[in-house]
Amino acid sequence: MHRLLLLGCLWLLAAPPASSIFQRPTGTPAPLRLQYLLEPLHPTVHTQRGATATLPCVLRALPHNYRVKWSKVEPANYRENIIIITNGLYHKNYGPLSPRVRLRHSHRFDASLTITDVALEDEGRYRCQLVNGLEDESVSLTLHLEGVVFPYQPSNGRYKFNYHEAKRACEQQDSRLATYQQLYKAWTEGLDWCNAGWILDGTVHYPIINSREPCGGRLLLPGVRTYGARDKQKDRFDAFCFTSALQGQVYFIRGHLNFKEAGQACRNHGAAIAKVGQLYSAWKFSQLDRCDGGWLADGSVRYPITTPRERCGGLPDPGVRSFGFPSKEMRTYGTYCFVG
């Protein structure tokens, strides 16, 4: 009798609720429910370059012989790179993030990940996974950097970069290739650019606000147009770069300087000639507004406008205006300097 009652109780514990038997379609797996990990209240953490950010991961109970593994999904190669593994008592760091990450561990159930001196490449999707035998479970979080996307091409014209050259060009200008999410957000904020450019995952796109003939025609709706994935070695396009807040200041020096004199003028002030990404960052985060064209480190001449006006190009929208890449011997412009 007792054995029959025990078997009946075990069957009840193993059986799914009656409602799920009748409501779930045949062949559809039951959604996994978190038993130990708490679902994060805010799955996106917003931050800026140079800040300290914490990605929450909290357990509601500590299973026997558990481990927590933090990893980051890289959009460029779709790989998941381990960052840190802990068993609650000890931990080990992995990969390039290793020097800048630690566990917050504000209490014994806290496995949250803290990243110090946040860098541009830290943006993306992270996973906190509880490794507990057959009961593994995980939560996903996104680290979002506030920043600005800008199109970039070299001095020898458009469509000159393969993927690897585009990636390197952005890095040389204090930025990195933008993600699709960053490019899409920039489009919603008004980025309108007719030249196609590489983004981080190896696809090619261009954002259009005002449909027009040279940009796919007037009949196509506004949007982020896509060429899809392209050959990273052979195909050539521009680049869409992304940068965030500066740990420093961009300022202008007046003068009629050629390119070499512009660099020396900055060095005389204990600074360096500014990079394109640094000028965009100063425009975006410090509201730098000047009507004066100035040399930048790549040999281009640009100026930042936050309050559009007739005598400063006449364009109705804020932005960083460009005079392109004039002869480096011209003594027409001042220079923008950066001091960290």
Short mmCIF file of C-alpha atoms in Angstrom, two decimals:
data_model
loop_
_atom_site.label_atom_id
_atom_site.label_comp_id
_atom_site.label_asym_id
_atom_site.label_seq_id
_atom_site.Cartn_x
_atom_site.Cartn_y
_atom_site.Cartn_z
CA MET A 1 0.00 0.00 0.00
CA HIS A 2 2.77 2.46 1.02
CA ARG A 3 4.72 1.54 -2.12
CA LEU A 4 1.70 2.33 -4.35
CA LEU A 5 1.22 5.70 -2.65
CA LEU A 6 4.92 6.53 -3.13
CA LEU A 7 4.79 5.63 -6.83
CA GLY A 8 1.68 7.78 -7.23
CA CYS A 9 3.40 10.79 -5.62
CA LEU A 10 6.48 10.36 -7.82
CA TRP A 11 4.24 10.25 -10.92
CA LEU A 12 2.52 13.47 -9.86
CA LEU A 13 5.88 15.20 -9.33
CA ALA A 14 7.11 14.08 -12.75
CA ALA A 15 3.95 14.84 -14.71
CA PRO A 16 3.48 18.30 -16.29
CA PRO A 17 0.51 20.41 -15.20
CA ALA A 18 -2.77 19.45 -16.86
CA SER A 19 -3.09 22.83 -18.57
CA SER A 20 0.25 22.40 -20.33
CA ILE A 21 -0.77 18.96 -21.68
CA PHE A 22 -3.76 20.42 -23.51
CA GLN A 23 -2.37 23.84 -24.49
CA ARG A 24 1.13 23.04 -25.84
CA PRO A 25 1.20 21.93 -29.50
CA THR A 26 2.63 18.48 -30.19
CA GLY A 27 6.38 18.57 -30.71
CA THR A 28 6.87 22.02 -29.12
CA PRO A 29 9.41 21.86 -26.29
CA ALA A 30 8.40 23.35 -22.96
CA PRO A 31 10.10 26.69 -22.28
CA LEU A 32 12.97 26.37 -19.81
CA ARG A 33 12.20 28.10 -16.55
CA LEU A 34 14.96 29.59 -14.45
CA GLN A 35 15.28 27.77 -11.13
CA TYR A 36 18.45 29.26 -9.68
CA LEU A 37 19.17 32.43 -11.69
CA LEU A 38 17.03 35.52 -11.33
CA GLU A 39 15.77 37.06 -14.58
CA PRO A 40 17.44 40.50 -14.85
CA LEU A 41 15.06 43.39 -14.35
CA HIS A 42 16.85 45.41 -17.07
CA PRO A 43 18.55 43.20 -19.69
CA THR A 44 20.38 46.20 -21.24
CA VAL A 45 23.05 48.11 -19.31
CA HIS A 46 23.86 51.59 -20.68
CA THR A 47 27.32 53.07 -20.27
CA GLN A 48 30.05 55.15 -21.96
CA ARG A 49 33.68 54.56 -22.81
CA GLY A 50 35.93 54.91 -19.78
CA ALA A 51 33.14 54.22 -17.26
CA THR A 52 32.65 51.24 -14.93
CA ALA A 53 29.66 49.02 -15.76
CA THR A 54 28.11 46.06 -13.93
CA LEU A 55 26.12 43.30 -15.65
CA PRO A 56 23.75 41.76 -13.07
CA CYS A 57 23.63 38.01 -12.42
CA VAL A 58 22.14 36.91 -9.10
CA LEU A 59 21.27 33.42 -7.86
CA ARG A 60 18.21 32.74 -5.73
CA ALA A 61 19.87 29.60 -4.28
CA LEU A 62 23.28 27.91 -4.41
CA PRO A 63 23.13 24.41 -5.91
CA HIS A 64 25.72 21.81 -4.91
CA ASN A 65 29.01 21.89 -6.88
CA TYR A 66 27.88 24.69 -9.19
CA ARG A 67 29.93 27.00 -11.42
CA VAL A 68 29.02 30.32 -13.03
CA LYS A 69 30.54 31.08 -16.43
CA TRP A 70 30.51 34.53 -18.03
CA SER A 71 31.06 34.79 -21.79
CA LYS A 72 30.71 37.34 -24.59
CA VAL A 73 29.24 36.73 -28.05
CA GLU A 74 31.39 38.33 -30.75
CA PRO A 75 29.34 39.47 -33.79
CA ALA A 76 32.35 39.44 -36.12
CA ASN A 77 32.76 35.64 -35.88
CA TYR A 78 29.68 34.52 -33.88
CA ARG A 79 31.95 32.88 -31.30
CA GLU A 80 31.33 32.87 -27.58
CA ASN A 81 34.47 33.83 -25.67
CA ILE A 82 34.79 32.91 -21.98
CA ILE A 83 35.52 35.85 -19.66
CA ILE A 84 35.43 34.43 -16.15
CA ILE A 85 34.50 31.18 -14.34
CA THR A 86 33.74 30.97 -10.62
CA ASN A 87 32.56 28.35 -8.14
CA GLY A 88 31.66 30.96 -5.54
CA LEU A 89 34.98 30.64 -3.71
CA TYR A 90 37.55 30.91 -6.47
CA HIS A 91 37.50 32.39 -9.93
CA LYS A 92 39.65 32.50 -13.06
CA ASN A 93 39.72 35.21 -15.74
CA TYR A 94 40.20 34.55 -19.46
CA GLY A 95 40.92 36.49 -22.65
CA PRO A 96 41.64 40.15 -23.42
CA LEU A 97 39.02 41.41 -20.95
CA SER A 98 40.83 39.64 -18.10
CA PRO A 99 42.65 42.69 -16.63
CA ARG A 100 39.48 44.79 -16.51
CA VAL A 101 36.85 42.39 -15.14
CA ARG A 102 35.95 41.17 -11.68
CA LEU A 103 32.98 39.68 -9.88
CA ARG A 104 31.01 42.23 -7.88
CA HIS A 105 30.23 39.60 -5.20
CA SER A 106 28.36 41.98 -2.92
CA HIS A 107 26.83 38.91 -1.22
CA ARG A 108 27.16 35.13 -1.58
CA PHE A 109 24.38 34.92 -4.19
CA ASP A 110 25.87 37.70 -6.35
CA ALA A 111 27.76 36.62 -9.50
CA SER A 112 27.45 39.97 -11.31
CA LEU A 113 30.26 40.98 -13.68
CA THR A 114 31.93 44.39 -13.29
CA ILE A 115 33.91 45.85 -16.22
CA THR A 116 36.22 48.78 -15.47
CA ASP A 117 37.45 51.39 -17.97
CA VAL A 118 34.85 50.29 -20.55
CA ALA A 119 36.30 50.19 -24.09
CA LEU A 120 34.56 50.47 -27.47
CA GLU A 121 35.00 46.75 -28.13
CA ASP A 122 33.21 45.86 -24.87
CA GLU A 123 29.78 46.64 -26.36
CA GLY A 124 27.72 43.56 -27.14
CA ARG A 125 25.86 40.57 -25.77
CA TYR A 126 27.02 38.77 -22.64
CA ARG A 127 25.85 35.49 -21.11
CA CYS A 128 25.85 34.45 -17.45
CA GLN A 129 25.52 30.66 -17.35
CA LEU A 130 24.98 28.50 -14.31
CA VAL A 131 26.77 25.19 -14.92
CA ASN A 132 25.09 22.61 -12.73
CA GLY A 133 25.09 19.24 -14.45
CA LEU A 134 21.79 18.59 -16.23
CA GLU A 135 20.23 21.76 -14.85
CA ASP A 136 22.32 24.35 -16.73
CA GLU A 137 20.57 27.68 -17.24
CA SER A 138 21.61 31.15 -18.39
CA VAL A 139 20.58 34.78 -18.77
CA SER A 140 21.62 37.14 -21.57
CA LEU A 141 22.45 40.81 -21.12
CA THR A 142 23.50 43.57 -23.49
CA LEU A 143 26.12 46.22 -22.74
CA HIS A 144 25.21 49.33 -24.73
CA LEU A 145 27.63 52.21 -25.21
CA GLU A 146 26.24 55.66 -25.89
CA GLY A 147 28.04 56.97 -28.96
CA VAL A 148 27.98 58.21 -32.52
CA VAL A 149 28.31 56.49 -35.93
CA PHE A 150 30.09 58.22 -38.79
CA PRO A 151 30.87 57.17 -42.38
CA TYR A 152 34.54 57.04 -43.29
CA GLN A 153 36.50 56.78 -46.53
CA PRO A 154 40.21 57.35 -47.26
CA SER A 155 41.88 60.20 -49.10
CA ASN A 156 41.97 58.28 -52.40
CA GLY A 157 38.20 58.14 -52.79
CA ARG A 158 35.22 55.95 -52.05
CA TYR A 159 34.99 52.16 -52.05
CA LYS A 160 38.66 51.49 -51.34
CA PHE A 161 38.46 49.33 -48.19
CA ASN A 162 38.16 45.58 -47.95
CA TYR A 163 36.72 44.45 -44.60
CA HIS A 164 40.06 44.21 -42.80
CA GLU A 165 41.22 47.59 -44.09
CA ALA A 166 37.92 49.17 -43.00
CA LYS A 167 38.31 47.68 -39.53
CA ARG A 168 41.86 49.00 -39.25
CA ALA A 169 40.89 52.44 -40.60
CA CYS A 170 38.22 52.90 -37.92
CA GLU A 171 40.63 51.82 -35.19
CA GLN A 172 43.21 54.33 -36.42
CA GLN A 173 40.60 57.09 -36.00
CA ASP A 174 39.80 56.28 -32.35
CA SER A 175 36.71 54.23 -33.22
CA ARG A 176 35.70 50.76 -34.34
CA LEU A 177 33.45 49.30 -37.03
CA ALA A 178 29.83 49.89 -36.03
CA THR A 179 27.41 47.05 -35.31
CA TYR A 180 24.13 46.81 -37.21
CA GLN A 181 22.25 47.95 -34.09
CA GLN A 182 24.46 51.04 -33.85
CA LEU A 183 24.00 51.86 -37.54
CA TYR A 184 20.23 51.36 -37.29
CA LYS A 185 20.02 53.66 -34.25
CA ALA A 186 22.09 56.27 -36.10
CA TRP A 187 19.65 56.06 -39.02
CA THR A 188 16.69 56.65 -36.67
CA GLU A 189 18.55 59.73 -35.41
CA GLY A 190 19.02 61.13 -38.93
CA LEU A 191 22.10 59.52 -40.51
CA ASP A 192 21.60 59.72 -44.29
CA TRP A 193 24.48 58.45 -46.42
CA CYS A 194 24.45 57.20 -49.99
CA ASN A 195 27.73 55.24 -49.96
CA ALA A 196 27.67 51.63 -48.78
CA GLY A 197 30.02 50.69 -45.94
CA TRP A 198 31.27 47.72 -43.95
CA ILE A 199 30.03 47.05 -40.44
CA LEU A 200 31.44 44.76 -37.75
CA ASP A 201 29.77 41.49 -38.74
CA GLY A 202 31.13 41.66 -42.30
CA THR A 203 27.90 42.84 -43.95
CA VAL A 204 27.53 46.01 -46.01
CA HIS A 205 24.78 48.66 -45.65
CA TYR A 206 23.89 52.30 -46.19
CA PRO A 207 21.26 54.39 -44.31
CA ILE A 208 18.81 56.54 -46.28
CA ILE A 209 16.42 59.11 -44.81
CA ASN A 210 15.59 60.96 -48.05
CA SER A 211 14.99 58.59 -50.99
CA ARG A 212 16.63 59.89 -54.18
CA GLU A 213 17.79 58.70 -57.58
CA PRO A 214 21.51 58.13 -56.90
CA CYS A 215 20.66 56.13 -53.77
CA GLY A 216 18.43 53.34 -55.07
CA GLY A 217 15.72 55.54 -56.54
CA ARG A 218 12.88 57.68 -55.25
CA LEU A 219 10.42 54.80 -55.03
CA LEU A 220 12.34 52.86 -52.37
CA LEU A 221 11.25 53.60 -48.83
CA PRO A 222 13.71 55.13 -46.36
CA GLY A 223 15.66 52.61 -44.33
CA VAL A 224 18.97 50.88 -43.82
CA ARG A 225 19.62 49.37 -47.26
CA THR A 226 21.70 46.21 -47.29
CA TYR A 227 24.10 44.44 -49.66
CA GLY A 228 24.30 41.51 -47.24
CA ALA A 229 27.50 39.61 -46.44
CA ARG A 230 30.36 40.29 -48.86
CA ASP A 231 33.79 38.83 -49.54
CA LYS A 232 35.99 40.31 -46.78
CA GLN A 233 39.14 40.13 -48.91
CA LYS A 234 37.97 41.05 -52.41
CA ASP A 235 34.96 43.38 -52.08
CA ARG A 236 35.60 47.06 -51.44
CA PHE A 237 33.38 49.65 -49.77
CA ASP A 238 33.57 52.52 -47.28
CA ALA A 239 33.32 52.01 -43.52
CA PHE A 240 30.81 52.93 -40.82
CA CYS A 241 32.73 53.67 -37.63
CA PHE A 242 31.46 54.03 -34.06
CA THR A 243 32.98 56.03 -31.21
CA SER A 244 31.92 56.94 -27.69
CA ALA A 245 32.75 59.55 -25.05
CA LEU A 246 36.30 60.87 -24.75
CA GLN A 247 38.59 60.84 -21.77
CA GLY A 248 40.08 64.14 -22.80
CA GLN A 249 39.33 67.35 -24.70
CA VAL A 250 39.33 68.48 -28.31
CA TYR A 251 40.06 72.15 -28.95
CA PHE A 252 40.82 74.40 -31.93
CA ILE A 253 43.96 76.41 -32.70
CA ARG A 254 43.58 79.26 -35.18
CA GLY A 255 46.08 79.87 -37.91
CA HIS A 256 46.98 79.44 -41.54
CA LEU A 257 48.79 76.15 -41.19
CA ASN A 258 49.79 73.38 -43.53
CA PHE A 259 49.36 69.81 -42.31
CA LYS A 260 52.86 69.49 -40.86
CA GLU A 261 52.60 72.83 -39.06
CA ALA A 262 49.18 71.80 -37.68
CA GLY A 263 50.66 68.73 -36.02
CA GLN A 264 53.52 70.78 -34.57
CA ALA A 265 51.12 73.42 -33.24
CA CYS A 266 49.29 70.74 -31.25
CA ARG A 267 52.54 69.26 -29.95
CA ASN A 268 53.67 72.73 -28.84
CA HIS A 269 50.62 72.73 -26.54
CA GLY A 270 51.36 69.25 -25.16
CA ALA A 271 48.60 67.72 -27.28
CA ALA A 272 48.25 65.66 -30.46
CA ILE A 273 46.43 66.47 -33.66
CA ALA A 274 42.89 65.11 -33.22
CA LYS A 275 41.58 62.00 -34.95
CA VAL A 276 38.28 61.92 -36.80
CA GLY A 277 36.58 59.82 -34.12
CA GLN A 278 37.73 62.24 -31.43
CA LEU A 279 36.21 65.19 -33.29
CA TYR A 280 32.90 63.35 -33.69
CA SER A 281 32.94 62.44 -30.00
CA ALA A 282 33.60 66.05 -28.97
CA TRP A 283 30.76 67.17 -31.24
CA LYS A 284 28.37 64.57 -29.83
CA PHE A 285 29.21 64.63 -26.12
CA SER A 286 30.78 68.07 -25.54
CA GLN A 287 28.66 70.00 -28.08
CA LEU A 288 31.82 71.33 -29.76
CA ASP A 289 30.64 73.95 -32.26
CA ARG A 290 33.06 75.79 -34.53
CA CYS A 291 32.72 77.28 -37.97
CA ASP A 292 36.44 76.93 -38.66
CA GLY A 293 37.87 74.18 -40.80
CA GLY A 294 40.78 72.41 -39.10
CA TRP A 295 43.29 69.68 -39.94
CA LEU A 296 42.86 66.21 -38.45
CA ALA A 297 45.33 63.35 -38.09
CA ASP A 298 44.26 61.57 -41.30
CA GLY A 299 44.94 64.68 -43.42
CA SER A 300 41.30 65.64 -43.75
CA VAL A 301 39.84 69.06 -42.88
CA ARG A 302 36.55 69.16 -40.94
CA TYR A 303 34.56 71.29 -38.53
CA PRO A 304 31.78 70.46 -35.98
CA ILE A 305 28.43 72.24 -36.00
CA THR A 306 25.83 71.77 -33.25
CA THR A 307 23.85 74.93 -34.07
CA PRO A 308 23.34 75.12 -37.87
CA ARG A 309 23.59 78.59 -39.36
CA GLU A 310 23.81 80.09 -42.81
CA ARG A 311 27.43 81.19 -42.71
CA CYS A 312 28.63 77.75 -41.53
CA GLY A 313 27.83 75.66 -44.58
CA GLY A 314 24.13 76.45 -44.79
CA LEU A 315 23.03 72.86 -44.07
CA PRO A 316 19.93 72.60 -41.88
CA ASP A 317 21.10 69.76 -39.62
CA PRO A 318 23.87 69.53 -37.00
CA GLY A 319 26.89 67.47 -37.97
CA VAL A 320 30.60 67.29 -38.64
CA ARG A 321 31.21 68.98 -42.01
CA SER A 322 34.11 68.01 -44.26
CA PHE A 323 36.32 69.80 -46.76
CA GLY A 324 37.72 66.44 -47.81
CA PHE A 325 41.47 65.89 -48.13
CA PRO A 326 43.07 69.10 -49.49
CA SER A 327 46.76 69.34 -50.36
CA LYS A 328 48.79 69.02 -47.16
CA GLU A 329 50.84 72.04 -48.29
CA MET A 330 47.84 74.41 -48.16
CA ARG A 331 48.07 77.11 -45.49
CA THR A 332 44.35 77.82 -45.24
CA TYR A 333 43.15 76.08 -42.07
CA GLY A 334 43.69 75.88 -38.35
CA THR A 335 43.92 72.58 -36.49
CA TYR A 336 41.94 70.52 -33.99
CA CYS A 337 44.02 69.14 -31.12
CA PHE A 338 43.32 66.44 -28.56
CA VAL A 339 44.71 66.32 -25.04
CA GLY A 340 44.00 63.26 -22.87
#
